[in-house]
C-alpha positions as YAML, in Angstrom:
chain: A
units: angstrom
residues:
- id: 1
  name: MET
  ca: [108.91, 58.55, 91.89]
- id: 2
  name: ASP
  ca: [107.87, 58.84, 88.27]
- id: 3
  name: MET
  ca: [104.55, 60.17, 87.01]
- id: 4
  name: MET
  ca: [102.62, 59.50, 83.83]
- id: 5
  name: VAL
  ca: [99.71, 61.36, 82.26]
- id: 6
  name: ASP
  ca: [97.64, 59.44, 79.69]
- id: 7
  name: GLY
  ca: [100.44, 56.86, 79.49]
- id: 8
  name: LYS
  ca: [103.22, 59.40, 78.81]
- id: 9
  name: ARG
  ca: [106.04, 59.73, 81.31]
- id: 10
  name: LEU
  ca: [106.75, 63.24, 82.56]
- id: 11
  name: GLU
  ca: [109.98, 64.73, 81.26]
- id: 12
  name: VAL
  ca: [111.65, 66.34, 84.26]
- id: 13
  name: ASN
  ca: [115.28, 67.46, 84.33]
- id: 14
  name: PRO
  ca: [116.88, 65.62, 87.30]
- id: 15
  name: SER
  ca: [119.30, 68.52, 87.84]
- id: 16
  name: ALA
  ca: [116.29, 70.77, 88.56]
- id: 17
  name: GLY
  ca: [115.73, 69.15, 91.97]
- id: 18
  name: ALA
  ca: [113.49, 66.33, 90.80]
- id: 19
  name: ASP
  ca: [115.55, 63.37, 92.07]
- id: 20
  name: ARG
  ca: [113.42, 60.25, 91.63]
- id: 21
  name: ARG
  ca: [115.02, 58.51, 94.59]
- id: 22
  name: GLN
  ca: [113.85, 60.97, 97.26]
- id: 23
  name: PHE
  ca: [111.47, 59.76, 99.92]
- id: 24
  name: MET
  ca: [107.79, 60.69, 100.13]
- id: 25
  name: VAL
  ca: [105.78, 60.91, 103.34]
- id: 26
  name: VAL
  ca: [102.33, 59.28, 103.34]
- id: 27
  name: ASP
  ca: [100.09, 61.64, 105.31]
- id: 28
  name: SER
  ca: [96.39, 60.90, 105.67]
- id: 29
  name: GLY
  ca: [95.94, 64.25, 107.44]
- id: 30
  name: THR
  ca: [97.04, 66.29, 104.42]
- id: 31
  name: ASP
  ca: [94.55, 66.67, 101.55]
- id: 32
  name: ASP
  ca: [96.85, 67.56, 98.66]
- id: 33
  name: THR
  ca: [99.97, 65.84, 97.37]
- id: 34
  name: PHE
  ca: [103.15, 67.93, 97.50]
- id: 35
  name: VAL
  ca: [105.87, 67.31, 94.90]
- id: 36
  name: SER
  ca: [108.96, 69.25, 93.84]
- id: 37
  name: PRO
  ca: [108.27, 72.40, 91.79]
- id: 38
  name: PRO
  ca: [109.89, 70.95, 88.61]
- id: 39
  name: VAL
  ca: [107.70, 67.84, 88.86]
- id: 40
  name: LEU
  ca: [104.59, 69.95, 89.46]
- id: 41
  name: ASP
  ca: [105.42, 72.19, 86.50]
- id: 42
  name: ALA
  ca: [105.86, 69.18, 84.17]
- id: 43
  name: PHE
  ca: [102.72, 67.55, 85.61]
- id: 44
  name: ALA
  ca: [100.63, 70.73, 85.18]
- id: 45
  name: GLU
  ca: [101.83, 71.11, 81.57]
- id: 46
  name: ALA
  ca: [101.04, 67.48, 80.74]
- id: 47
  name: ILE
  ca: [97.59, 67.74, 82.35]
- id: 48
  name: ALA
  ca: [96.88, 71.06, 80.58]
- id: 49
  name: SER
  ca: [97.87, 69.56, 77.23]
- id: 50
  name: SER
  ca: [95.62, 66.56, 77.76]
- id: 51
  name: MET
  ca: [92.76, 68.73, 79.05]
- id: 52
  name: GLN
  ca: [92.95, 70.99, 76.00]
- id: 53
  name: GLY
  ca: [92.37, 67.95, 73.79]
- id: 54
  name: LYS
  ca: [89.33, 67.14, 75.92]
- id: 55
  name: ARG
  ca: [87.96, 70.68, 75.45]
- id: 56
  name: TYR
  ca: [88.89, 72.13, 78.83]
- id: 57
  name: TYR
  ca: [90.83, 75.34, 79.33]
- id: 58
  name: ARG
  ca: [93.27, 76.23, 82.08]
- id: 59
  name: GLU
  ca: [92.57, 79.19, 84.32]
- id: 60
  name: TYR
  ca: [95.43, 81.47, 85.24]
- id: 61
  name: GLY
  ca: [95.71, 83.96, 88.06]
- id: 62
  name: SER
  ca: [95.59, 81.69, 91.09]
- id: 63
  name: LYS
  ca: [98.20, 79.54, 92.79]
- id: 64
  name: LYS
  ca: [96.16, 76.42, 92.04]
- id: 65
  name: VAL
  ca: [96.11, 74.75, 88.62]
- id: 66
  name: CYS
  ca: [92.41, 74.82, 87.65]
- id: 67
  name: PHE
  ca: [90.30, 73.97, 84.58]
- id: 68
  name: ARG
  ca: [86.83, 74.62, 83.18]
- id: 69
  name: PRO
  ca: [85.00, 72.99, 80.28]
- id: 70
  name: ALA
  ca: [85.34, 75.08, 77.07]
- id: 71
  name: ALA
  ca: [81.55, 75.15, 76.68]
- id: 72
  name: GLY
  ca: [80.91, 77.47, 79.64]
- id: 73
  name: GLY
  ca: [78.60, 76.28, 82.38]
- id: 74
  name: GLU
  ca: [78.73, 72.57, 81.46]
- id: 75
  name: PRO
  ca: [79.39, 70.20, 84.35]
- id: 76
  name: VAL
  ca: [82.74, 68.40, 84.49]
- id: 77
  name: ASN
  ca: [82.79, 65.05, 82.66]
- id: 78
  name: TRP
  ca: [84.78, 62.96, 85.13]
- id: 79
  name: ARG
  ca: [85.02, 59.98, 82.77]
- id: 80
  name: GLY
  ca: [86.79, 62.03, 80.11]
- id: 81
  name: LEU
  ca: [89.61, 63.36, 82.30]
- id: 82
  name: PRO
  ca: [93.27, 62.32, 81.92]
- id: 83
  name: THR
  ca: [94.63, 59.16, 83.51]
- id: 84
  name: VAL
  ca: [97.45, 59.65, 86.01]
- id: 85
  name: GLU
  ca: [99.92, 57.12, 87.37]
- id: 86
  name: MET
  ca: [102.45, 57.57, 90.14]
- id: 87
  name: GLN
  ca: [105.24, 55.00, 89.98]
- id: 88
  name: PHE
  ca: [107.23, 54.21, 93.11]
- id: 89
  name: LEU
  ca: [110.00, 51.66, 93.64]
- id: 90
  name: ARG
  ca: [107.64, 48.76, 94.36]
- id: 91
  name: ALA
  ca: [104.19, 50.05, 93.45]
- id: 92
  name: THR
  ca: [102.25, 51.98, 90.84]
- id: 93
  name: LEU
  ca: [99.18, 54.00, 91.81]
- id: 94
  name: LYS
  ca: [96.70, 54.42, 88.97]
- id: 95
  name: LEU
  ca: [94.77, 57.43, 90.16]
- id: 96
  name: PRO
  ca: [91.15, 57.92, 89.12]
- id: 97
  name: PRO
  ca: [90.27, 61.54, 88.25]
- id: 98
  name: GLU
  ca: [88.52, 61.96, 91.61]
- id: 99
  name: ASN
  ca: [91.93, 61.39, 93.27]
- id: 100
  name: VAL
  ca: [93.72, 63.91, 91.02]
- id: 101
  name: PHE
  ca: [91.29, 66.86, 91.08]
- id: 102
  name: HIS
  ca: [89.26, 68.79, 93.64]
- id: 103
  name: GLN
  ca: [85.86, 69.92, 92.37]
- id: 104
  name: GLN
  ca: [85.56, 73.64, 93.16]
- id: 105
  name: SER
  ca: [82.14, 74.07, 91.52]
- id: 106
  name: ALA
  ca: [79.98, 72.20, 89.00]
- id: 107
  name: ASP
  ca: [82.12, 73.57, 86.15]
- id: 108
  name: ARG
  ca: [85.55, 74.05, 87.80]
- id: 109
  name: ILE
  ca: [88.17, 71.54, 88.94]
- id: 110
  name: CYS
  ca: [91.68, 72.07, 90.35]
- id: 111
  name: LEU
  ca: [94.64, 69.75, 90.74]
- id: 112
  name: ALA
  ca: [95.02, 68.20, 94.19]
- id: 113
  name: PHE
  ca: [98.79, 68.66, 93.80]
- id: 114
  name: GLN
  ca: [100.98, 71.53, 94.98]
- id: 115
  name: PRO
  ca: [104.68, 72.36, 94.99]
- id: 116
  name: ASP
  ca: [106.44, 71.20, 98.15]
- id: 117
  name: ASP
  ca: [107.58, 74.76, 98.83]
- id: 118
  name: ALA
  ca: [103.90, 75.61, 99.46]
- id: 119
  name: GLY
  ca: [104.03, 73.24, 102.44]
- id: 120
  name: VAL
  ca: [107.29, 72.12, 104.03]
- id: 121
  name: PRO
  ca: [110.09, 72.89, 101.55]
- id: 122
  name: GLY
  ca: [111.91, 69.75, 100.41]
- id: 123
  name: VAL
  ca: [109.35, 67.35, 101.91]
- id: 124
  name: ARG
  ca: [107.25, 65.42, 99.41]
- id: 125
  name: ILE
  ca: [103.87, 64.37, 100.79]
- id: 126
  name: LEU
  ca: [101.44, 61.85, 99.36]
- id: 127
  name: GLY
  ca: [98.13, 63.26, 100.61]
- id: 128
  name: ASN
  ca: [94.82, 61.61, 101.37]
- id: 129
  name: LYS
  ca: [93.08, 62.82, 98.19]
- id: 130
  name: ALA
  ca: [95.47, 60.74, 96.05]
- id: 131
  name: LEU
  ca: [95.15, 57.74, 98.39]
- id: 132
  name: ARG
  ca: [91.36, 57.53, 98.55]
- id: 133
  name: SER
  ca: [90.15, 54.03, 97.65]
- id: 134
  name: PHE
  ca: [93.65, 52.55, 98.15]
- id: 135
  name: ARG
  ca: [94.78, 50.39, 101.03]
- id: 136
  name: VAL
  ca: [98.24, 51.37, 102.21]
- id: 137
  name: VAL
  ca: [100.38, 48.69, 103.84]
- id: 138
  name: VAL
  ca: [103.78, 49.50, 105.33]
- id: 139
  name: VAL
  ca: [106.35, 46.72, 105.16]
...
């Protein structure tokens, strides 16, 4: 699996445990998507960089990767958030912002992605938040 943020492919060192040819479980009973820690780190950095340009700042101090608009108290502008694509062997998912972020409050959003070691270590899971509005067909 490859990921892109605003059309730019994530740069992940394959020797850091981010093998693109590993399988991913599709699990409609799991909210978040679980990826390897190196992929999540690269993804969080790319999202943070894009969000900074859109006048959002990253919050630190929690396990989740969360953002708030720079002008405190403003509601989140969903149309202005980064575009995210997940590329698999035979399909590309272009995720709308509502599939990438959880809204924690009117002025706080968090990524709906976690490291796989927060769930079942070594098992990548494509959760239901990312899959909303997509029809999944197994062949």
